[in-house]
CSV table of C-alpha atoms in Angstrom, one decimal:
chain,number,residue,atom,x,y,z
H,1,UNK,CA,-10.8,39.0,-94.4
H,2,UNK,CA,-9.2,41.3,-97.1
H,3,UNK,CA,-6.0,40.7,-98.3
H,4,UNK,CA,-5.1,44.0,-98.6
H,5,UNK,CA,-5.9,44.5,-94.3
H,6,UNK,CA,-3.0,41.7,-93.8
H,7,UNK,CA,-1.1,43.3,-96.6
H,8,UNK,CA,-1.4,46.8,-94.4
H,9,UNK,CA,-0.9,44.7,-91.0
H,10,UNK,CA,2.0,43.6,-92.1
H,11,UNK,CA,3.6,46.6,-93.2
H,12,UNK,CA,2.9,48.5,-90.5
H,13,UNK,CA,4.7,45.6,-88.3
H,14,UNK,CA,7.4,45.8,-90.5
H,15,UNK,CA,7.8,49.1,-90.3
H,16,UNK,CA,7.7,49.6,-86.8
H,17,UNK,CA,10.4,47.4,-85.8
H,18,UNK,CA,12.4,49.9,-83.0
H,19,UNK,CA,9.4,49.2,-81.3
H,20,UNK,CA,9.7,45.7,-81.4
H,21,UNK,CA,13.6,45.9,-80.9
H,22,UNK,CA,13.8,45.4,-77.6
H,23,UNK,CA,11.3,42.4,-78.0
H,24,UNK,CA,12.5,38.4,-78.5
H,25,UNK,CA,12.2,36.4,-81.3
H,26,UNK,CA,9.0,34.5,-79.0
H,27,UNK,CA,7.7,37.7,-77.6
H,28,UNK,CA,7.9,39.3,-81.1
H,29,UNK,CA,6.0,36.3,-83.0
H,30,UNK,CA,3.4,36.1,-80.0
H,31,UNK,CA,2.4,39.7,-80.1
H,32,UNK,CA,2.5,39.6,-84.0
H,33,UNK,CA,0.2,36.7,-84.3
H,34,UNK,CA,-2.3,38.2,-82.3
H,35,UNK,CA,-2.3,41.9,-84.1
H,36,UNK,CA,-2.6,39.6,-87.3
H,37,UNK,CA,-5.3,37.6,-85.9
H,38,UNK,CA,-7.2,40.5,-84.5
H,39,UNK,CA,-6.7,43.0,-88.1
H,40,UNK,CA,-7.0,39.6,-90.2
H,41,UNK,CA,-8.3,36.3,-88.4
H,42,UNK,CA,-6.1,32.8,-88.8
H,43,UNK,CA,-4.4,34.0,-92.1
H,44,UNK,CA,-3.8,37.4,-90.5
H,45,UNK,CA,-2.4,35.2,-87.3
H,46,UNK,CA,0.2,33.2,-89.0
H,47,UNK,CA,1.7,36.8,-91.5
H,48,UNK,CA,1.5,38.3,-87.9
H,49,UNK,CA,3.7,35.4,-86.0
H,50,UNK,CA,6.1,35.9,-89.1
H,51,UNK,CA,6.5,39.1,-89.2
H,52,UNK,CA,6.6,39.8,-85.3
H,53,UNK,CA,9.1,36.9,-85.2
H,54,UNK,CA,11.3,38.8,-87.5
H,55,UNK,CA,11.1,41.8,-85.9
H,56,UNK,CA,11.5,40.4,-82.5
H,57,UNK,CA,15.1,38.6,-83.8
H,58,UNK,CA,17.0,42.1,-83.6
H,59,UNK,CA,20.3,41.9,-81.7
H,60,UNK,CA,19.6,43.5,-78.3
H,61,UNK,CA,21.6,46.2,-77.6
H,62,UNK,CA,24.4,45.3,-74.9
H,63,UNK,CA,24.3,46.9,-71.5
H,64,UNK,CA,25.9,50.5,-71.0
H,65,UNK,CA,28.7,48.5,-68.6
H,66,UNK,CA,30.1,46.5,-71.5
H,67,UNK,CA,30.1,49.0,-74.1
H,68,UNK,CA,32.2,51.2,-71.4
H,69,UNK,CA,34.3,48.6,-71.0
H,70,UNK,CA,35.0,48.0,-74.8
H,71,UNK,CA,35.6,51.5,-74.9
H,72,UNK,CA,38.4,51.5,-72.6
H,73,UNK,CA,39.9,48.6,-72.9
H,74,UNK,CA,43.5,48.7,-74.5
H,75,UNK,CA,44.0,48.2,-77.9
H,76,UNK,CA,46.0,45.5,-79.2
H,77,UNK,CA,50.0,45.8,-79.6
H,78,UNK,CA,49.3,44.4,-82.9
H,79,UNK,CA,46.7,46.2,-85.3
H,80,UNK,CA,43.7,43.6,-86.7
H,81,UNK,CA,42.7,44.4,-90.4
H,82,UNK,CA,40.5,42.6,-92.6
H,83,UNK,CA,39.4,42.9,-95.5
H,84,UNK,CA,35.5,42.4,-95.1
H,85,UNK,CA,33.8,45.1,-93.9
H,86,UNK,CA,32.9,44.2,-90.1
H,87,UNK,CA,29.0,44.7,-90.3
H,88,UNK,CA,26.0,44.5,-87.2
H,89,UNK,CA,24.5,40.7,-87.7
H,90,UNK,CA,27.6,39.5,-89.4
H,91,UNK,CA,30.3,37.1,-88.0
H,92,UNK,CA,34.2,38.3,-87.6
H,93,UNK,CA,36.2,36.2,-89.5
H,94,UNK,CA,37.9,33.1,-87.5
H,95,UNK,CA,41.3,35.2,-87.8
H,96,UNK,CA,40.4,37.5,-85.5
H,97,UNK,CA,40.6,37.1,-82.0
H,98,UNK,CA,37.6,38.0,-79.4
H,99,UNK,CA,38.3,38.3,-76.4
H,100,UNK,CA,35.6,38.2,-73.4
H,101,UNK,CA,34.3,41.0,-71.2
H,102,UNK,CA,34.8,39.5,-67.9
H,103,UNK,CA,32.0,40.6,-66.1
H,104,UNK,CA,29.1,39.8,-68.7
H,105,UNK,CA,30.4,36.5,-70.8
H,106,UNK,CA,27.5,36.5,-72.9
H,107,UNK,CA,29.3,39.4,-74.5
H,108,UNK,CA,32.9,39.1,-76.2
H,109,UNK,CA,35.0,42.2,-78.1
H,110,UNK,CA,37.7,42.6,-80.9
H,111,UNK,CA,38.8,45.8,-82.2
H,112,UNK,CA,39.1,45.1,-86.4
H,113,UNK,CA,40.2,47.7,-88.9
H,114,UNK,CA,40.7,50.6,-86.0
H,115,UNK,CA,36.4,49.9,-84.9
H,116,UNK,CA,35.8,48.4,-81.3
H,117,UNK,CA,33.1,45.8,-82.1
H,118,UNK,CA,30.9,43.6,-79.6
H,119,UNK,CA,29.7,40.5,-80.1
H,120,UNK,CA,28.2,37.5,-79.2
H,121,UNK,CA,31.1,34.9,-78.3
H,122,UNK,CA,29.1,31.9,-79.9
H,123,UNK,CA,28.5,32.6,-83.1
H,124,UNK,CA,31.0,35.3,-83.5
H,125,UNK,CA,28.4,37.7,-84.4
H,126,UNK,CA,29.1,41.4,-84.4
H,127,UNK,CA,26.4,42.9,-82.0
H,128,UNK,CA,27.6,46.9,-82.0
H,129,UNK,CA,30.1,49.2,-83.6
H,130,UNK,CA,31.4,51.3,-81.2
H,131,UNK,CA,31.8,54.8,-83.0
């Protein structure tokens, strides 16, 4: 198979990844392998696991209920700055305290540098900026 029809495949996975946001890292790289294999047999199959498993590794948004939540929940008596910017993907700095949202633990919040951010307690990573 051409090159340039994986070259094209892959792009167009690429560039389509809102579609694929809502997708897992396995869903993304399962569906991606088999658009590659179909557009560009095995080598086409492997660029297309890649790439869909790329795509499919975008931060899920969180449920309405917890970005309500983060909305109202009181601010802090005492104001958080930092000096890095707080970013989507990124990690919060171990100086700032997150603090769970009690009805959905797999999400935690912190509000740094006057932004309400969620994120993922684990890893600390910032999963939305609430605007």
């Amino acid at each position: 198979m051409d090159i340039k029809v994986v070259g094209i495949a892959a792009g167009i996975l690429l560039g389509s990844t809102s579609a694929f946001a809502q997708s897992s890292t396995v869903t993304g790289a399962v569906g991606g392998a088999a658009t590659g294999a179909i557009v560009g047999g095995p080598v086409g199959a492997a660029v297309g696991g890649i790439v869909g498993g790329v795509a499919g590794s975008v931060i899920d948004p969180p449920p309405q209920q917890v970005v309500t939540y983060v909305q109202q929940a009181p601010a802090p008596t005492e104001r958080i700055v930092v000096k890095e910017k707080v970013v989507v993907g990124q990690p919060l700095p171990e100086t700032v305290v997150v603090t769970p949202i009690p009805d959905d633990p797999k999400y935690a919040y912190a509000i740094v540098n006057d932004q309400r951010v969620i994120v993922e307690p684990s890893s600390r990573k910032v999963i939305q900026v609430i605007q």
